[in-house]
Amino acid sequence: MSAEPEEDDGRTPRQRDRDRKYRDHVARLQRRERLEGCVTEVRRIYQSLRYRAERGSQEWSEFDELWRHHSEVEKTVFLLPVAEQERILEEYPKLAHQLKAKYGR
């Protein structure tokens, strides 16, 4: 790589590479935040539903199980394979929307 700027944008290859790496880093951080936010939102909805259900009821047990499951997903989401993370990014916002529509949260 030469340190001479290219005529198209006035930046050197090193500067373009640094900028590309920075953009990639920002994109990874944004994806991570979206992923974390999706799982957290679903967990919080189940937590709220569990809280509102009568303790010991079938509904409470169901919400408790789902709350516990999504709490574990939240802890390990970054250890999941990329394909599973992509599935979460696609499906969890839909699930949150459905739960809010069904239970009025």
mmCIF file of C-alpha atoms in Angstrom:
data_model
loop_
_atom_site.group_PDB
_atom_site.id
_atom_site.type_symbol
_atom_site.label_atom_id
_atom_site.label_comp_id
_atom_site.label_asym_id
_atom_site.label_seq_id
_atom_site.Cartn_x
_atom_site.Cartn_y
_atom_site.Cartn_z
ATOM 1 C CA MET A 1 0.000 0.000 0.000
ATOM 2 C CA SER A 2 1.286 3.356 -0.919
ATOM 3 C CA ALA A 3 0.924 6.322 1.396
ATOM 4 C CA GLU A 4 -0.059 8.521 -1.544
ATOM 5 C CA PRO A 5 -3.690 9.660 -1.611
ATOM 6 C CA GLU A 6 -5.790 8.352 -4.460
ATOM 7 C CA GLU A 7 -7.438 10.951 -6.632
ATOM 8 C CA ASP A 8 -11.035 9.765 -6.098
ATOM 9 C CA ASP A 9 -11.520 10.905 -2.487
ATOM 10 C CA GLY A 10 -8.163 12.206 -1.321
ATOM 11 C CA ARG A 11 -7.642 9.423 1.222
ATOM 12 C CA THR A 12 -4.790 6.976 1.324
ATOM 13 C CA PRO A 13 -5.451 3.220 1.194
ATOM 14 C CA ARG A 14 -4.505 3.091 4.878
ATOM 15 C CA GLN A 15 -7.138 5.734 5.716
ATOM 16 C CA ARG A 16 -9.788 3.905 3.676
ATOM 17 C CA ASP A 17 -8.909 0.643 5.413
ATOM 18 C CA ARG A 18 -9.132 2.295 8.838
ATOM 19 C CA ASP A 19 -12.506 3.807 7.922
ATOM 20 C CA ARG A 20 -13.803 0.450 6.667
ATOM 21 C CA LYS A 21 -12.700 -1.272 9.890
ATOM 22 C CA TYR A 22 -14.380 1.437 11.938
ATOM 23 C CA ARG A 23 -17.655 1.051 10.007
ATOM 24 C CA ASP A 24 -17.479 -2.724 10.439
ATOM 25 C CA HIS A 25 -16.919 -2.290 14.174
ATOM 26 C CA VAL A 26 -19.889 0.085 14.491
ATOM 27 C CA ALA A 27 -22.083 -2.340 12.521
ATOM 28 C CA ARG A 28 -21.107 -5.200 14.888
ATOM 29 C CA LEU A 29 -21.933 -3.071 17.929
ATOM 30 C CA GLN A 30 -25.299 -2.051 16.485
ATOM 31 C CA ARG A 31 -26.151 -5.670 15.676
ATOM 32 C CA ARG A 32 -25.180 -6.723 19.184
ATOM 33 C CA GLU A 33 -27.398 -4.012 20.682
ATOM 34 C CA ARG A 34 -30.340 -5.056 18.476
ATOM 35 C CA LEU A 35 -29.855 -8.699 19.436
ATOM 36 C CA GLU A 36 -29.647 -7.922 23.125
ATOM 37 C CA GLY A 37 -32.655 -5.608 22.892
ATOM 38 C CA CYS A 38 -34.825 -8.217 21.159
ATOM 39 C CA VAL A 39 -34.195 -10.861 23.798
ATOM 40 C CA THR A 40 -34.521 -8.421 26.698
ATOM 41 C CA GLU A 41 -37.857 -7.120 25.440
ATOM 42 C CA VAL A 42 -39.360 -10.613 25.171
ATOM 43 C CA ARG A 43 -38.013 -11.568 28.609
ATOM 44 C CA ARG A 44 -39.485 -8.423 30.160
ATOM 45 C CA ILE A 45 -42.879 -9.078 28.590
ATOM 46 C CA TYR A 46 -42.972 -12.585 30.054
ATOM 47 C CA GLN A 47 -41.778 -11.222 33.380
ATOM 48 C CA SER A 48 -44.634 -8.720 33.384
ATOM 49 C CA LEU A 49 -47.171 -11.358 32.363
ATOM 50 C CA ARG A 50 -45.941 -13.670 35.103
ATOM 51 C CA TYR A 51 -46.250 -10.868 37.635
ATOM 52 C CA ARG A 52 -49.832 -10.125 36.568
ATOM 53 C CA ALA A 53 -50.955 -13.775 36.609
ATOM 54 C CA GLU A 54 -52.271 -15.383 39.773
ATOM 55 C CA ARG A 55 -49.357 -17.087 41.498
ATOM 56 C CA GLY A 56 -49.635 -20.860 41.261
ATOM 57 C CA SER A 57 -52.071 -20.804 38.351
ATOM 58 C CA GLN A 58 -51.432 -22.648 35.085
ATOM 59 C CA GLU A 59 -50.970 -19.287 33.367
ATOM 60 C CA TRP A 60 -48.409 -18.202 35.980
ATOM 61 C CA SER A 61 -46.493 -21.470 35.540
ATOM 62 C CA GLU A 62 -46.444 -21.060 31.767
ATOM 63 C CA PHE A 63 -45.219 -17.460 31.947
ATOM 64 C CA ASP A 64 -42.673 -18.382 34.637
ATOM 65 C CA GLU A 65 -41.234 -21.126 32.447
ATOM 66 C CA LEU A 66 -41.059 -18.805 29.441
ATOM 67 C CA TRP A 67 -39.544 -16.015 31.559
ATOM 68 C CA ARG A 68 -36.855 -18.411 32.864
ATOM 69 C CA HIS A 69 -36.144 -19.698 29.361
ATOM 70 C CA HIS A 70 -35.703 -16.214 27.910
ATOM 71 C CA SER A 71 -33.590 -15.185 30.908
ATOM 72 C CA GLU A 72 -31.183 -17.978 29.975
ATOM 73 C CA VAL A 73 -31.282 -17.001 26.299
ATOM 74 C CA GLU A 74 -30.468 -13.436 27.336
ATOM 75 C CA LYS A 75 -27.388 -14.641 29.235
ATOM 76 C CA THR A 76 -26.056 -16.790 26.400
ATOM 77 C CA VAL A 77 -27.308 -15.084 23.239
ATOM 78 C CA PHE A 78 -23.810 -14.040 22.172
ATOM 79 C CA LEU A 79 -22.573 -17.627 22.428
ATOM 80 C CA LEU A 80 -25.193 -18.893 19.976
ATOM 81 C CA PRO A 81 -24.271 -19.630 16.369
ATOM 82 C CA VAL A 82 -24.734 -16.708 13.977
ATOM 83 C CA ALA A 83 -27.654 -18.471 12.253
ATOM 84 C CA GLU A 84 -29.503 -18.734 15.575
ATOM 85 C CA GLN A 85 -28.761 -15.088 16.350
ATOM 86 C CA GLU A 86 -30.171 -14.126 12.955
ATOM 87 C CA ARG A 87 -33.308 -16.151 13.694
ATOM 88 C CA ILE A 88 -33.701 -14.263 16.988
ATOM 89 C CA LEU A 89 -33.270 -10.927 15.222
ATOM 90 C CA GLU A 90 -36.021 -11.917 12.808
ATOM 91 C CA GLU A 91 -38.496 -13.683 15.102
ATOM 92 C CA TYR A 92 -38.268 -11.990 18.498
ATOM 93 C CA PRO A 93 -39.595 -8.582 17.393
ATOM 94 C CA LYS A 94 -42.580 -10.391 15.854
ATOM 95 C CA LEU A 95 -43.090 -12.392 19.063
ATOM 96 C CA ALA A 96 -42.944 -9.230 21.181
ATOM 97 C CA HIS A 97 -45.500 -7.559 18.923
ATOM 98 C CA GLN A 98 -47.815 -10.598 19.107
ATOM 99 C CA LEU A 99 -47.556 -10.777 22.905
ATOM 100 C CA LYS A 100 -48.301 -7.072 23.264
ATOM 101 C CA ALA A 101 -51.301 -7.375 20.957
ATOM 102 C CA LYS A 102 -52.642 -10.451 22.737
ATOM 103 C CA TYR A 103 -52.098 -9.337 26.339
ATOM 104 C CA GLY A 104 -52.377 -5.587 25.932
ATOM 105 C CA ARG A 105 -48.994 -4.674 27.304
#
